[in-house]
PDB file of C-alpha atoms in Angstrom:
ATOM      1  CA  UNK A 260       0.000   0.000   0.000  1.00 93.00           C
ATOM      2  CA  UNK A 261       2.896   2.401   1.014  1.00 94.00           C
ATOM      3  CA  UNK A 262       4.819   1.646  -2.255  1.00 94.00           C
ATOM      4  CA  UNK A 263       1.794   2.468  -4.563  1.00 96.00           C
ATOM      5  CA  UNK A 264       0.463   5.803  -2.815  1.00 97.00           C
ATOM      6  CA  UNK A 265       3.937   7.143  -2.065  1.00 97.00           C
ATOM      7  CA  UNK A 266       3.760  10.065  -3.726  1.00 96.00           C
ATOM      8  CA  UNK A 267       0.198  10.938  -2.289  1.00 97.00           C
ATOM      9  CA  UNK A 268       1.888  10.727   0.968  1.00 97.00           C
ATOM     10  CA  UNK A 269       4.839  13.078   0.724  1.00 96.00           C
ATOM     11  CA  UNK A 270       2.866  15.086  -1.080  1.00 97.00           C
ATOM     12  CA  UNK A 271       0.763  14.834   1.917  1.00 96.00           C
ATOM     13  CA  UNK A 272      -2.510  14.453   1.268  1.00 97.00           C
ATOM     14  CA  UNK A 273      -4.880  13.682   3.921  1.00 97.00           C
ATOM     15  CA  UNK A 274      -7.081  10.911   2.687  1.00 97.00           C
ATOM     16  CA  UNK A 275      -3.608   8.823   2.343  1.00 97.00           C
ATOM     17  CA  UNK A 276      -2.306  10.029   5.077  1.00 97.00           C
ATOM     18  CA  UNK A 277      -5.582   9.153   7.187  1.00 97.00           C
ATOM     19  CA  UNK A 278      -5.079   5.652   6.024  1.00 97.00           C
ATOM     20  CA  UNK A 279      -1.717   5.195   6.704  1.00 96.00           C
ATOM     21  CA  UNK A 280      -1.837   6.382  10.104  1.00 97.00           C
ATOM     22  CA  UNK A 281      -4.679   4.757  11.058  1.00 97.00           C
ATOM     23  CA  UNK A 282      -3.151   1.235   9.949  1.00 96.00           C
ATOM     24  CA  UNK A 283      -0.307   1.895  11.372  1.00 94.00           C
ATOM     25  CA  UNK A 284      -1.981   2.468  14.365  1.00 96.00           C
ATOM     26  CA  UNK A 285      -4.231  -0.664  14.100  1.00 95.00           C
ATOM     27  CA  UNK A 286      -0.893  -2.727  13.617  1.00 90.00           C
ATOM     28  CA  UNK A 287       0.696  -1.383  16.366  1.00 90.00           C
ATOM     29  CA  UNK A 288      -1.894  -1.810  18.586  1.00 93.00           C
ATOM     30  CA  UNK A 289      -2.057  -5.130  17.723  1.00 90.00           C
ATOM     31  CA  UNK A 290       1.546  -5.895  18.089  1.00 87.00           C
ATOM     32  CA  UNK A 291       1.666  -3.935  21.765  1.00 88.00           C
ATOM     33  CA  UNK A 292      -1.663  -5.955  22.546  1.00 89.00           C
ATOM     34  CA  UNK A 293       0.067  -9.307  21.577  1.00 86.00           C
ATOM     35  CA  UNK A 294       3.046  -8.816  23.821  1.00 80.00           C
ATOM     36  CA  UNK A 295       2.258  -6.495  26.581  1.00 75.00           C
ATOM     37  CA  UNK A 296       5.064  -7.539  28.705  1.00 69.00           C
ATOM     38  CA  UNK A 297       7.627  -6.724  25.815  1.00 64.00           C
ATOM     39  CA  UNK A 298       8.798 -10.564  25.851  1.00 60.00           C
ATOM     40  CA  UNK A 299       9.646 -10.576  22.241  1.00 69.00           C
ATOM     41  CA  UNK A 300       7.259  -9.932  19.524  1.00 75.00           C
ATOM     42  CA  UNK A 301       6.841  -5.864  20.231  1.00 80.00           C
ATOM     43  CA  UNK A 302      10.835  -5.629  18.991  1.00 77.00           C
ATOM     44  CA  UNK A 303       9.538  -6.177  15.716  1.00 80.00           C
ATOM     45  CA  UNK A 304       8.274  -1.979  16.119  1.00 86.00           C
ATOM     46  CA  UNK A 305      12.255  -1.198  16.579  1.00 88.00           C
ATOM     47  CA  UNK A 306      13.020  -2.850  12.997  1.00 92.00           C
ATOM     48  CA  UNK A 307      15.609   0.423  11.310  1.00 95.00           C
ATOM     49  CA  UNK A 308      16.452   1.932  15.170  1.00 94.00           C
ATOM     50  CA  UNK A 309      19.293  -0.335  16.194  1.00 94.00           C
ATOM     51  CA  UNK A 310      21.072   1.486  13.210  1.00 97.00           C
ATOM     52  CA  UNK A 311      19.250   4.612  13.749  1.00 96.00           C
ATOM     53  CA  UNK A 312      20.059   5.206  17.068  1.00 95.00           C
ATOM     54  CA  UNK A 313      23.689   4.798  16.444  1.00 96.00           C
ATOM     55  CA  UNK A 314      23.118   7.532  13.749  1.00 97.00           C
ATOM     56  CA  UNK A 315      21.280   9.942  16.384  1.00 96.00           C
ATOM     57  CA  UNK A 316      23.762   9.405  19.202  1.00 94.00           C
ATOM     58  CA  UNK A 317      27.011   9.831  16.720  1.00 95.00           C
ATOM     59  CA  UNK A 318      26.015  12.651  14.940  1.00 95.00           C
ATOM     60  CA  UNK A 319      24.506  14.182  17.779  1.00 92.00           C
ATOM     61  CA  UNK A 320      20.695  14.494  18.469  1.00 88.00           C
ATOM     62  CA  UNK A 321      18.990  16.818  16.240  1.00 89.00           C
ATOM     63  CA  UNK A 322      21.421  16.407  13.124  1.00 93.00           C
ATOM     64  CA  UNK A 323      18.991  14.699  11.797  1.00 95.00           C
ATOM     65  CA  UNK A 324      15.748  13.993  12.432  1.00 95.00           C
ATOM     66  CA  UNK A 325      14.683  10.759  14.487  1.00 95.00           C
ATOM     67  CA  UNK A 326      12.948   9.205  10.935  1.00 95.00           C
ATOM     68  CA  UNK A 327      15.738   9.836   8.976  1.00 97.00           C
ATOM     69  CA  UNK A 328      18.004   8.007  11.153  1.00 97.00           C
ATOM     70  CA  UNK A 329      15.473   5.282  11.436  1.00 97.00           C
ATOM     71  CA  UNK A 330      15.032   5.442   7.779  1.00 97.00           C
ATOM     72  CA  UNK A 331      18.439   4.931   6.873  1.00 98.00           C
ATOM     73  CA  UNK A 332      18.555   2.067   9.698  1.00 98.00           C
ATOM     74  CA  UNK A 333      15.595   0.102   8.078  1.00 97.00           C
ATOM     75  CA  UNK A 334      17.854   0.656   5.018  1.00 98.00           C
ATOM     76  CA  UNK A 335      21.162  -0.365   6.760  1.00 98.00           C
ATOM     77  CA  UNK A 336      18.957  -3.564   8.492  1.00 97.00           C
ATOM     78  CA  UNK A 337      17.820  -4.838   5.799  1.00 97.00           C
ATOM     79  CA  UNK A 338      21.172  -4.789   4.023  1.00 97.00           C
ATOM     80  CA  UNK A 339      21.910  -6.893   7.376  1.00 98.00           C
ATOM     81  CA  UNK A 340      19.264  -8.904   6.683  1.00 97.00           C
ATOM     82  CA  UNK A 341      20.533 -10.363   3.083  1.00 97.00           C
ATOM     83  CA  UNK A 342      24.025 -10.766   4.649  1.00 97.00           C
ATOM     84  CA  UNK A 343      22.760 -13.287   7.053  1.00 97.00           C
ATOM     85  CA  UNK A 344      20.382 -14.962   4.131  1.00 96.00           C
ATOM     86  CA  UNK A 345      17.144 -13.743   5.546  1.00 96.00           C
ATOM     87  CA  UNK A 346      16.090 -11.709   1.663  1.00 96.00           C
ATOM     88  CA  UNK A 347      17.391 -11.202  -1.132  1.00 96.00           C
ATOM     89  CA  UNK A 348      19.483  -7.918  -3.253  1.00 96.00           C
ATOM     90  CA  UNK A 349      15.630  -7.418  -4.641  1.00 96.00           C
ATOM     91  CA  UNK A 350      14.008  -6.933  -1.727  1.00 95.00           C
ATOM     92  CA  UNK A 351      16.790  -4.736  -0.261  1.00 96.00           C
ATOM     93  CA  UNK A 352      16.589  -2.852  -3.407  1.00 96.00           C
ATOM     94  CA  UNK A 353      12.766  -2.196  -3.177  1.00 95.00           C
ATOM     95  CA  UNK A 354      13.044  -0.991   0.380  1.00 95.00           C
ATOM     96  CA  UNK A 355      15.918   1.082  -0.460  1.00 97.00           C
ATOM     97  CA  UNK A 356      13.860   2.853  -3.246  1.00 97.00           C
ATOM     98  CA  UNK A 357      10.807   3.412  -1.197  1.00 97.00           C
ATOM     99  CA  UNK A 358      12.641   5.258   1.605  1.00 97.00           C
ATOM    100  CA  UNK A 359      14.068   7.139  -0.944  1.00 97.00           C
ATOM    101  CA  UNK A 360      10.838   7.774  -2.169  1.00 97.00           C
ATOM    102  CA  UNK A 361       9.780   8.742   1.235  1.00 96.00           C
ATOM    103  CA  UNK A 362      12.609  11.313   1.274  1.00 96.00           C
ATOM    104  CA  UNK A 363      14.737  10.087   3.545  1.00 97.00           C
ATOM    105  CA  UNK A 364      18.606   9.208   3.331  1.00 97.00           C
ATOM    106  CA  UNK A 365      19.534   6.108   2.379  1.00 97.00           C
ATOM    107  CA  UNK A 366      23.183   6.695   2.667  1.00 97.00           C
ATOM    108  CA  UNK A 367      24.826   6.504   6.409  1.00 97.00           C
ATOM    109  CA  UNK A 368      26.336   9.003   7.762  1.00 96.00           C
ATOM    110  CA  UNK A 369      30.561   8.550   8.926  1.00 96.00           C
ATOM    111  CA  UNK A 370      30.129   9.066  12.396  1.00 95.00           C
ATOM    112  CA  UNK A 371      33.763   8.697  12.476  1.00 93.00           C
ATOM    113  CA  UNK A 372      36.782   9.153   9.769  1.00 92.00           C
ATOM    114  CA  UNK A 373      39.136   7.550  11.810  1.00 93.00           C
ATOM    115  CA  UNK A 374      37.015   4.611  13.417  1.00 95.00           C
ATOM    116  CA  UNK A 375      33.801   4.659  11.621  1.00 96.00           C
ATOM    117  CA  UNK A 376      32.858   0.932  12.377  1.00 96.00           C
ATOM    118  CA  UNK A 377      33.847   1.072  15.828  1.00 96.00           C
ATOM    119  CA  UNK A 378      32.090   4.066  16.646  1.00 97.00           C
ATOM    120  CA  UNK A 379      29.040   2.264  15.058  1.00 97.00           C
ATOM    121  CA  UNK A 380      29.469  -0.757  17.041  1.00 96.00           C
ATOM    122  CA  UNK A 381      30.257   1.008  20.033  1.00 94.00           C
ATOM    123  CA  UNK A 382      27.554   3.087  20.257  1.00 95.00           C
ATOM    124  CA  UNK A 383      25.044   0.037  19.108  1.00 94.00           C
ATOM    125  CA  UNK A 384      26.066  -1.992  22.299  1.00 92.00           C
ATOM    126  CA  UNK A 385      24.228   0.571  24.733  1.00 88.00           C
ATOM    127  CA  UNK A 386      21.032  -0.101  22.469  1.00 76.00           C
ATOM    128  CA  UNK A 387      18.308  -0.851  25.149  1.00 71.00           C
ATOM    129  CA  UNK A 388      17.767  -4.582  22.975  1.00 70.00           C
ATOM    130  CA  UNK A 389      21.654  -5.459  23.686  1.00 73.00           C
ATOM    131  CA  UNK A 390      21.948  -7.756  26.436  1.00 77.00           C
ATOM    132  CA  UNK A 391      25.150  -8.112  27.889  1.00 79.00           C
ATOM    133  CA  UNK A 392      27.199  -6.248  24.798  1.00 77.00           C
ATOM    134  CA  UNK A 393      25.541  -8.548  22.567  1.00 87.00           C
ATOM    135  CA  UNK A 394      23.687  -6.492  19.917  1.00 91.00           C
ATOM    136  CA  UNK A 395      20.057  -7.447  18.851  1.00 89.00           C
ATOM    137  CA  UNK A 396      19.027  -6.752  15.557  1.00 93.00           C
ATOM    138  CA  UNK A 397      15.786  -6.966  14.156  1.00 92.00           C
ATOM    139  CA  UNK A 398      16.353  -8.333  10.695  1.00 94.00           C
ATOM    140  CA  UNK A 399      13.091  -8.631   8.005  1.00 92.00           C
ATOM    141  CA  UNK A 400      12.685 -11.893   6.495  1.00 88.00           C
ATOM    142  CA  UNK A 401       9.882 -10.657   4.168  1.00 79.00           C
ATOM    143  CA  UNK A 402       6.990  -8.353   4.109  1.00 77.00           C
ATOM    144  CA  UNK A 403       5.779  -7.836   7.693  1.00 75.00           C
ATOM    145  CA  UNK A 404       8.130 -10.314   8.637  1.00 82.00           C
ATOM    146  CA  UNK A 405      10.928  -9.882  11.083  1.00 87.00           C
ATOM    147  CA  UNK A 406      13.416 -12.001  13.865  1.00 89.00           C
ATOM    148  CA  UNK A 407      15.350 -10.620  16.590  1.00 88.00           C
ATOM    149  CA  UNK A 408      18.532 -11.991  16.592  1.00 90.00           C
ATOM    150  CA  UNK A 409      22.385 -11.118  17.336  1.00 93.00           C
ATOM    151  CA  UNK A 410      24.669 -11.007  14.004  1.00 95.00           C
ATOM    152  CA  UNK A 411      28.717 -11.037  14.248  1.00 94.00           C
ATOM    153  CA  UNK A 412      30.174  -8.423  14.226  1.00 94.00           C
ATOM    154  CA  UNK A 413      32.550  -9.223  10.721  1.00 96.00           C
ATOM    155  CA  UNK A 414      28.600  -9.042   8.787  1.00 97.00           C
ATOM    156  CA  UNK A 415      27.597  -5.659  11.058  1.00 97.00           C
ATOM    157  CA  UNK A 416      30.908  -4.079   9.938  1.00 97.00           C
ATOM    158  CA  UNK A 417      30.603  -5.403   6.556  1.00 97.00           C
ATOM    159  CA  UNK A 418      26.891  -3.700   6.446  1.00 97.00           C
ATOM    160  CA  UNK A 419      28.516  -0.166   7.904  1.00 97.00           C
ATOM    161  CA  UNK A 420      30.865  -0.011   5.329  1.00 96.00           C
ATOM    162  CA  UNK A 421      28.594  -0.433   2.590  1.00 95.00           C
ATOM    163  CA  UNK A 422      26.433   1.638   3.888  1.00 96.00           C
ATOM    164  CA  UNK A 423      28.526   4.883   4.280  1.00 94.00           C
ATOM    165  CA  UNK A 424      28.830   5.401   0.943  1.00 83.00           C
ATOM    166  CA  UNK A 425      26.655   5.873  -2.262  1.00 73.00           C
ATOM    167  CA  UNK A 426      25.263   2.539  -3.950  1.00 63.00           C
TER     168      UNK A 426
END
């Protein structure tokens, strides 16, 4: 739905924008309803801020606004998510496009020229879903479809690099 009335939403009209607010409303109400104790399905609402919140934090808060970090996170995850087999180039590609669509960036900022990974890393380990330094990420395995899971650090850093500069 978001793909095909795209360009009704940033041009914001309200009939689209009525709809997609209220679904995602109804989603996340049903999400929030299914796991009220935050036990494991409600992570699927942080899919993009594992990335993004790295981005906010190293670039300072208010360099960018929190949906474009969390934009460019979605981007960055789902990168993640073909590196550990979970989709494929395609589907990266479509997402890619439709944030782009959206306006947002789709190209990480260096949050460091010296230690760009590092800072990334660093700064993802005090994500509230890392658990003991281990970081979390929730990867998409398909439309509406995501896992929380830790990924090595070699594919994270892999995913930064990539990401930090234009496709």
């Amino acid at each position: 739905w978001i793909e095909a009335h795209i360009d009704a939403l940033t041009a914001r009209d309200p009939v689209a924008l009525q709809q997609a607010v209220k679904r995602s409303c109804e989603i996340k109400a049903r999400v929030v309803a299914s796991d009220e104790r935050e036990a494991g399905l409600r992570a699927i609402l942080n899919f993009g801020h594992t990335f993004g919140h790295a981005i906010e934090a190293g670039m300072g808060y208010g360099a960018w606004l929190h949906g474009e970090a969390v934009g460019c996170g979605m981007v960055m995850a789902a990168r993640l998510s073909q590196a550990v087999g979970l989709v494929d180039g395609l589907f990266v590609d479509r997402l890619r496009r439709l944030v782009q669509r959206a306006g947002l960036p789709v190209v990480a900022p260096v949050l460091d020229p010296a230690h760009n990974t590092r800072r990334y890393l660093d700064l993802m380990r005090v994500d509230k879903k890392a658990e003991g330094g281990e970081i979390r990420f929730v990867l998409i395995d398909g439309p509406g479809q995501c896992v929380v899971r830790p990924v090595d650090d070699l594919l994270v850093a892999r995913v930064i690099e990539q990401s930090c500069r234009p496709a």
